[in-house]
Coordinates of N, CA, C and O in Angstrom, one line a residue:
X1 N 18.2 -29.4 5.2 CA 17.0 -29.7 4.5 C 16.0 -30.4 5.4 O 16.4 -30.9 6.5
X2 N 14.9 -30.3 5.1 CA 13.4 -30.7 5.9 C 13.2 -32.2 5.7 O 12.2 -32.7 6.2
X3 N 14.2 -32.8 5.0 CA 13.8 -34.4 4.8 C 13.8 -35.1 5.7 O 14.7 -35.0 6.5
X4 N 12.7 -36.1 6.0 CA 12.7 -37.3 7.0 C 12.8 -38.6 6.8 O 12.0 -38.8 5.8
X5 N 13.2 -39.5 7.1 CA 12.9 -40.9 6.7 C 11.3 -41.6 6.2 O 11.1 -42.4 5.3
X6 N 10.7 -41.0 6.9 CA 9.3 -41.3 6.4 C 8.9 -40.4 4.8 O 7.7 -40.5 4.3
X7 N 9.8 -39.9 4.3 CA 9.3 -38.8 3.4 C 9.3 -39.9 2.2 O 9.9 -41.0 2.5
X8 N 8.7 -39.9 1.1 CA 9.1 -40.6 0.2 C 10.4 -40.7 -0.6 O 10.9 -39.7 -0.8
X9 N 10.8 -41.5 -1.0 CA 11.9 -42.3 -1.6 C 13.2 -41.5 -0.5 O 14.3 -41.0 -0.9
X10 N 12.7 -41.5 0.8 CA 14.2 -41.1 1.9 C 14.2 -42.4 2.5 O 15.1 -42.5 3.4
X11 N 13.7 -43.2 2.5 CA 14.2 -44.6 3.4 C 15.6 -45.0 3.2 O 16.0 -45.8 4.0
X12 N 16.6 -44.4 2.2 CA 18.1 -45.1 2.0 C 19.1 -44.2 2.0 O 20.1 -44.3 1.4
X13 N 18.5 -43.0 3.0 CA 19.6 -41.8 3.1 C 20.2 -42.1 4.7 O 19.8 -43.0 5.5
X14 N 20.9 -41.1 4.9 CA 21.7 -40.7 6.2 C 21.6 -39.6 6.4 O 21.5 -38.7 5.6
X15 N 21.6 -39.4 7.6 CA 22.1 -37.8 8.0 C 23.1 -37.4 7.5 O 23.5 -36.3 7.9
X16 N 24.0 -38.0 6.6 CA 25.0 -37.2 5.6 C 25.0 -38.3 4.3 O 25.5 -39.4 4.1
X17 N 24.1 -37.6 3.7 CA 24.3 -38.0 1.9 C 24.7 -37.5 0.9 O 24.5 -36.3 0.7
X18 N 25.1 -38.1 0.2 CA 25.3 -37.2 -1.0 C 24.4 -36.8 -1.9 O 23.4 -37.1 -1.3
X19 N 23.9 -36.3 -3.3 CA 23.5 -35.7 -3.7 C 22.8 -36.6 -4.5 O 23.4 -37.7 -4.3
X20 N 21.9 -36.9 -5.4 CA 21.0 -37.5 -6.5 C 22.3 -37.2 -7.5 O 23.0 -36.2 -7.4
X21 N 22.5 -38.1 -8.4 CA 22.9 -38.2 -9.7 C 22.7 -36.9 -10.5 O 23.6 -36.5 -11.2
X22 N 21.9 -36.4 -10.5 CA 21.2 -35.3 -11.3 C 21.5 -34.1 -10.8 O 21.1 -33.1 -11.4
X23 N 22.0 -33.9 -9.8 CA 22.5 -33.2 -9.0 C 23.7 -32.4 -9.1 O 24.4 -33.0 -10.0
X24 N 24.4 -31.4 -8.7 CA 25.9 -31.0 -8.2 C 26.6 -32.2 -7.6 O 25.9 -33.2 -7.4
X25 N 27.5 -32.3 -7.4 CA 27.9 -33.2 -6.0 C 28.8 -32.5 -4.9 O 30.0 -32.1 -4.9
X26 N 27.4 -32.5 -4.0 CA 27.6 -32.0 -2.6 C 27.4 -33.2 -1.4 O 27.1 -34.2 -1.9
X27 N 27.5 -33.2 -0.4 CA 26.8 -33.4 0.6 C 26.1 -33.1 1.5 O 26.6 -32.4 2.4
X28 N 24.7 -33.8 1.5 CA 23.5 -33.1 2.1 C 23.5 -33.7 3.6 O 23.6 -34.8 4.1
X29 N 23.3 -32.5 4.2 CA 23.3 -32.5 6.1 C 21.7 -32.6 5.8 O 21.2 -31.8 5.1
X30 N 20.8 -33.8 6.5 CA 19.6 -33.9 6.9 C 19.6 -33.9 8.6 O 19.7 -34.9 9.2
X31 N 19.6 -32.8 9.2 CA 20.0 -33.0 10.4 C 18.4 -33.4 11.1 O 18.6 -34.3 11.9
X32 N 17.3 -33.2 11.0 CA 16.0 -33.8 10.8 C 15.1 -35.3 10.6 O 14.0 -35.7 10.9
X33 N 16.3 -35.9 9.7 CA 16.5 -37.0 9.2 C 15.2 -38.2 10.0 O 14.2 -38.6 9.4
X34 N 15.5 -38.5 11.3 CA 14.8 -39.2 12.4 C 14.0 -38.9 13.1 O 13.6 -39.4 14.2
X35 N 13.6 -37.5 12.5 CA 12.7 -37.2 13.7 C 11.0 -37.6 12.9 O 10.7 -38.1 11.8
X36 N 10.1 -37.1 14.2 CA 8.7 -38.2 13.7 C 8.0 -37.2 13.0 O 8.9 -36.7 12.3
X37 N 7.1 -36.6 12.7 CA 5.8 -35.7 12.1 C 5.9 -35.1 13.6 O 6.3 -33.9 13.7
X38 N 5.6 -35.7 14.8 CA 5.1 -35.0 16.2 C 6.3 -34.7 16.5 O 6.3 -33.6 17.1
X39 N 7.5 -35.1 16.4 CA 8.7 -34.2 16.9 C 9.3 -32.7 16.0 O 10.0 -31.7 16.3
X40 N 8.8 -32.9 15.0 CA 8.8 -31.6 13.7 C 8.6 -30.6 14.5 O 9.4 -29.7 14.9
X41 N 6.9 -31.0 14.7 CA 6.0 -29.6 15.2 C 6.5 -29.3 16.8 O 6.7 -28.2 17.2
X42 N 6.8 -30.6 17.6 CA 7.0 -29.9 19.0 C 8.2 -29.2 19.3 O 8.3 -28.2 20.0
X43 N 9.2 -29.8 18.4 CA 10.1 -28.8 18.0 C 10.5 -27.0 17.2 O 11.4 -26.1 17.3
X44 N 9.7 -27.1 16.8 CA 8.6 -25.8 16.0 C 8.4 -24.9 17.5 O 8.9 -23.8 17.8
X45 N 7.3 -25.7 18.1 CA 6.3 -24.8 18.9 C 7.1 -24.3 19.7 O 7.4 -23.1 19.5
X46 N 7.8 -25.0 20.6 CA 8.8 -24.9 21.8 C 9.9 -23.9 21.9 O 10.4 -23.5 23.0
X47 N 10.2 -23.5 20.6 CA 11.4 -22.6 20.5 C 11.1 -21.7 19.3 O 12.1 -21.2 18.8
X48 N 9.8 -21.3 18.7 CA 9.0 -20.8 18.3 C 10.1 -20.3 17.0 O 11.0 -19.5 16.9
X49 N 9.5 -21.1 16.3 CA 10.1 -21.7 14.9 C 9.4 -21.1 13.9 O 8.3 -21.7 13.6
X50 N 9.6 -19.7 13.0 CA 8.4 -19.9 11.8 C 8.4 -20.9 11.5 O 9.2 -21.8 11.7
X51 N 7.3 -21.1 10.6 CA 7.1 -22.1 9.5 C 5.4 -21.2 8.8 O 4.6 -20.5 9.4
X52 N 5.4 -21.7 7.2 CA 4.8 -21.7 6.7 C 3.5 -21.5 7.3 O 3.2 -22.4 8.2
X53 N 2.6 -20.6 7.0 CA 1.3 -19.9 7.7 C -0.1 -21.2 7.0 O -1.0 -21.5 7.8
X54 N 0.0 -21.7 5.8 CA -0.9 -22.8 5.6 C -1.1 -24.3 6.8 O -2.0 -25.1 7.1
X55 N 0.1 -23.9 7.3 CA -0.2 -25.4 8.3 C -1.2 -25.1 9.0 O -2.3 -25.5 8.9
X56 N -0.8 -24.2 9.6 CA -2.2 -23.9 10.6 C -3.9 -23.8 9.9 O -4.8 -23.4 10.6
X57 N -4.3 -24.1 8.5 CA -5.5 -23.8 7.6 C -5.7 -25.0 7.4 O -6.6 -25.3 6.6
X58 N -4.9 -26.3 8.2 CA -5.2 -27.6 8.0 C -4.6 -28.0 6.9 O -5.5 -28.7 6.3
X59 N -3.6 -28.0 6.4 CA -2.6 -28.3 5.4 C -1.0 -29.3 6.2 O -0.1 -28.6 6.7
X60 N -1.1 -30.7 6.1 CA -0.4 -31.2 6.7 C 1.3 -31.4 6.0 O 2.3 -31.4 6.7
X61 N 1.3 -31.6 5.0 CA 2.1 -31.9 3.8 C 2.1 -31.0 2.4 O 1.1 -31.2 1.7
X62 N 3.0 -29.9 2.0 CA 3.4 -28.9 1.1 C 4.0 -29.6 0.0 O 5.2 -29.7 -0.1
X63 N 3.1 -30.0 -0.7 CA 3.8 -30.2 -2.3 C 4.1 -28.9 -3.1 O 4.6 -27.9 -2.7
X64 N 3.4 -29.2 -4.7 CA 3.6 -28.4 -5.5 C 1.4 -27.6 -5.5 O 0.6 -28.4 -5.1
X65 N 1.1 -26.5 -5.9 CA 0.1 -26.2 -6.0 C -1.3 -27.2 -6.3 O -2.4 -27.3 -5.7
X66 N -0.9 -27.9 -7.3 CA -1.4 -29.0 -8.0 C -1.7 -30.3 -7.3 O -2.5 -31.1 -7.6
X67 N -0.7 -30.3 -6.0 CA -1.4 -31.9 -4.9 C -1.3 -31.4 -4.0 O -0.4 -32.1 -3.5
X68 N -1.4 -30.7 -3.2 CA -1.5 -29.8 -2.3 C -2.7 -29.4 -1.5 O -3.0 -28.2 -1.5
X69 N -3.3 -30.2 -0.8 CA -4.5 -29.8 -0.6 C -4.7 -29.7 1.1 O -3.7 -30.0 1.7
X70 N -6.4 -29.4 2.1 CA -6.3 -29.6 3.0 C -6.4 -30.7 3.7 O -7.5 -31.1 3.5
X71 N -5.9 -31.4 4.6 CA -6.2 -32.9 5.2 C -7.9 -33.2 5.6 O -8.8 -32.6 6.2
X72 N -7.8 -33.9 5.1 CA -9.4 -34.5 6.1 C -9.4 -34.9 7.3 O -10.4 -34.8 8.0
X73 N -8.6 -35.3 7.6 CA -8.3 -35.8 9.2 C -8.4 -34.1 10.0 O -9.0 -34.0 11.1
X74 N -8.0 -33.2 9.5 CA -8.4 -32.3 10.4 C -9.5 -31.2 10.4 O -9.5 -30.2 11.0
X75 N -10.5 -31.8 9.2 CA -11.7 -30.8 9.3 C -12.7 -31.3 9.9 O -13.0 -32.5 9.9
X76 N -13.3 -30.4 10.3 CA -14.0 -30.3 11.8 C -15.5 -29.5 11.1 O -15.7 -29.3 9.9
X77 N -16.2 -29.3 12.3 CA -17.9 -28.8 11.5 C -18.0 -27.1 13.0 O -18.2 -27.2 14.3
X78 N -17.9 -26.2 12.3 CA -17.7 -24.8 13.2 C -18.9 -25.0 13.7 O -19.7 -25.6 12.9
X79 N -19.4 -24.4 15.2 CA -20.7 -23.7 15.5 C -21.5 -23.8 14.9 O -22.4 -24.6 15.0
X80 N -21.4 -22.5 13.7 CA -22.1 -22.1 13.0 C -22.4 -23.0 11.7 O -22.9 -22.5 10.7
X81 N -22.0 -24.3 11.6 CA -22.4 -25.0 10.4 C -21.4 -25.6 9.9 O -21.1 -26.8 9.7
X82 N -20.8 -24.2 9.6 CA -19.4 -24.2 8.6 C -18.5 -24.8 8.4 O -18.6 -25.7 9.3
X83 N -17.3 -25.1 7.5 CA -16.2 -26.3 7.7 C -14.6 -25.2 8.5 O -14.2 -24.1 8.4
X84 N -14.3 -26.2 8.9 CA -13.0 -25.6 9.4 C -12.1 -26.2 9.4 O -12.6 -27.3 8.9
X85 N -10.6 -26.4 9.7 CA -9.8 -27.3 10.1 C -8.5 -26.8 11.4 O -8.0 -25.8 11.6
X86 N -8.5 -28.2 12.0 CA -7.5 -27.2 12.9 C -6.3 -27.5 12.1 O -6.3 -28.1 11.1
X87 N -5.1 -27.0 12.7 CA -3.9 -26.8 12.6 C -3.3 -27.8 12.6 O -3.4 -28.6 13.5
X88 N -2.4 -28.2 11.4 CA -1.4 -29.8 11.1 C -0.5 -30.4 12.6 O -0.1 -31.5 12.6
X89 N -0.2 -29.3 14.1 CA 0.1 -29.7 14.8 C -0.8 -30.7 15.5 O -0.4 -31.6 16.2
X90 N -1.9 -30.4 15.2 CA -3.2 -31.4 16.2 C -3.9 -32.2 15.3 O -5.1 -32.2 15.2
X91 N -2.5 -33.1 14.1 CA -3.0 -34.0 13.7 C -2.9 -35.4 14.7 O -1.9 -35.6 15.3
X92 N -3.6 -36.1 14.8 CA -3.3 -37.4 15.9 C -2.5 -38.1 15.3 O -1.3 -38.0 15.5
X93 N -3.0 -39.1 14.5 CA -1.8 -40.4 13.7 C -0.7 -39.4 12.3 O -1.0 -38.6 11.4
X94 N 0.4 -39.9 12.5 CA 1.3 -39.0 11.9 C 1.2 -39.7 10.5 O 1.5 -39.1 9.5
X95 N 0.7 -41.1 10.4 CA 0.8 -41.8 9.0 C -0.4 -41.0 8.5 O -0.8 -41.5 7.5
X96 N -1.2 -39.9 8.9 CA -2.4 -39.1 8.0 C -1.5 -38.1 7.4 O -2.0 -37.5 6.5
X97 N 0.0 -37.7 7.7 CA 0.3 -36.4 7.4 C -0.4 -36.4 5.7 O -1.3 -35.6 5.4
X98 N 0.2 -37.5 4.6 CA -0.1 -37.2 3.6 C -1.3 -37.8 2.4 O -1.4 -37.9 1.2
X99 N -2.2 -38.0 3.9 CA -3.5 -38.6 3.4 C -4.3 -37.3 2.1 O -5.2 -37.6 1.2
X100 N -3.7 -36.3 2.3 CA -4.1 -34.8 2.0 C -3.5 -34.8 0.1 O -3.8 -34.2 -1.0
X101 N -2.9 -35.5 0.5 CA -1.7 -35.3 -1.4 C -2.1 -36.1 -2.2 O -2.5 -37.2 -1.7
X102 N -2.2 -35.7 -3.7 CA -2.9 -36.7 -4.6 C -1.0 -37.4 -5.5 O -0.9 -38.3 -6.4

């Protein structure tokens, strides 16, 4: 799974947990667990990793349709006027990933 410690309510997992109450009972491999927002993506780029085609449209954090929106930290003003954003890898401070989610 994609879970990280910084994710919400993951501050009291391990890289081997078990499952929510509500759940089956399995145990969940977070092998990801410790890494930062900037180790995600350099990880990603390096060994050329899909991932979801929205990151790059300035979308830092994938909820559900409904909180899901584009970051402000990465929209920018094009040439021509227009609004743009760059890509969730060339966010700077990683505590903006979910400045974006309501």
């Amino acid at each position: 799974m994609g879970t990280r410690c910084k994710d919400p309510s993951s501050k009291h997992l391990s890289s081997f947990s078990p499952t929510d109450p509500s759940w089956p009972a399995f145990v969940r491999i977070l092998p990801i667990l410790h890494f930062s927002y900037h180790d995600v993506w350099l990880y990603l780029r390096e060994f050329g990793v899909s991932y979801c085609g929205i990151y790059d449209e300035g979308y830092t954090s994938i909820g559900w349709e409904g909180n899901t929106f584009r970051n402000p930290k990465l929209k920018r003003t094009a040439p021509d006027g227009g609004v743009v954003y760059k890509p969730a890898y060339l966010l700077d401070d990683s505590d903006d990933e979910r400045c974006s989610r309501e």
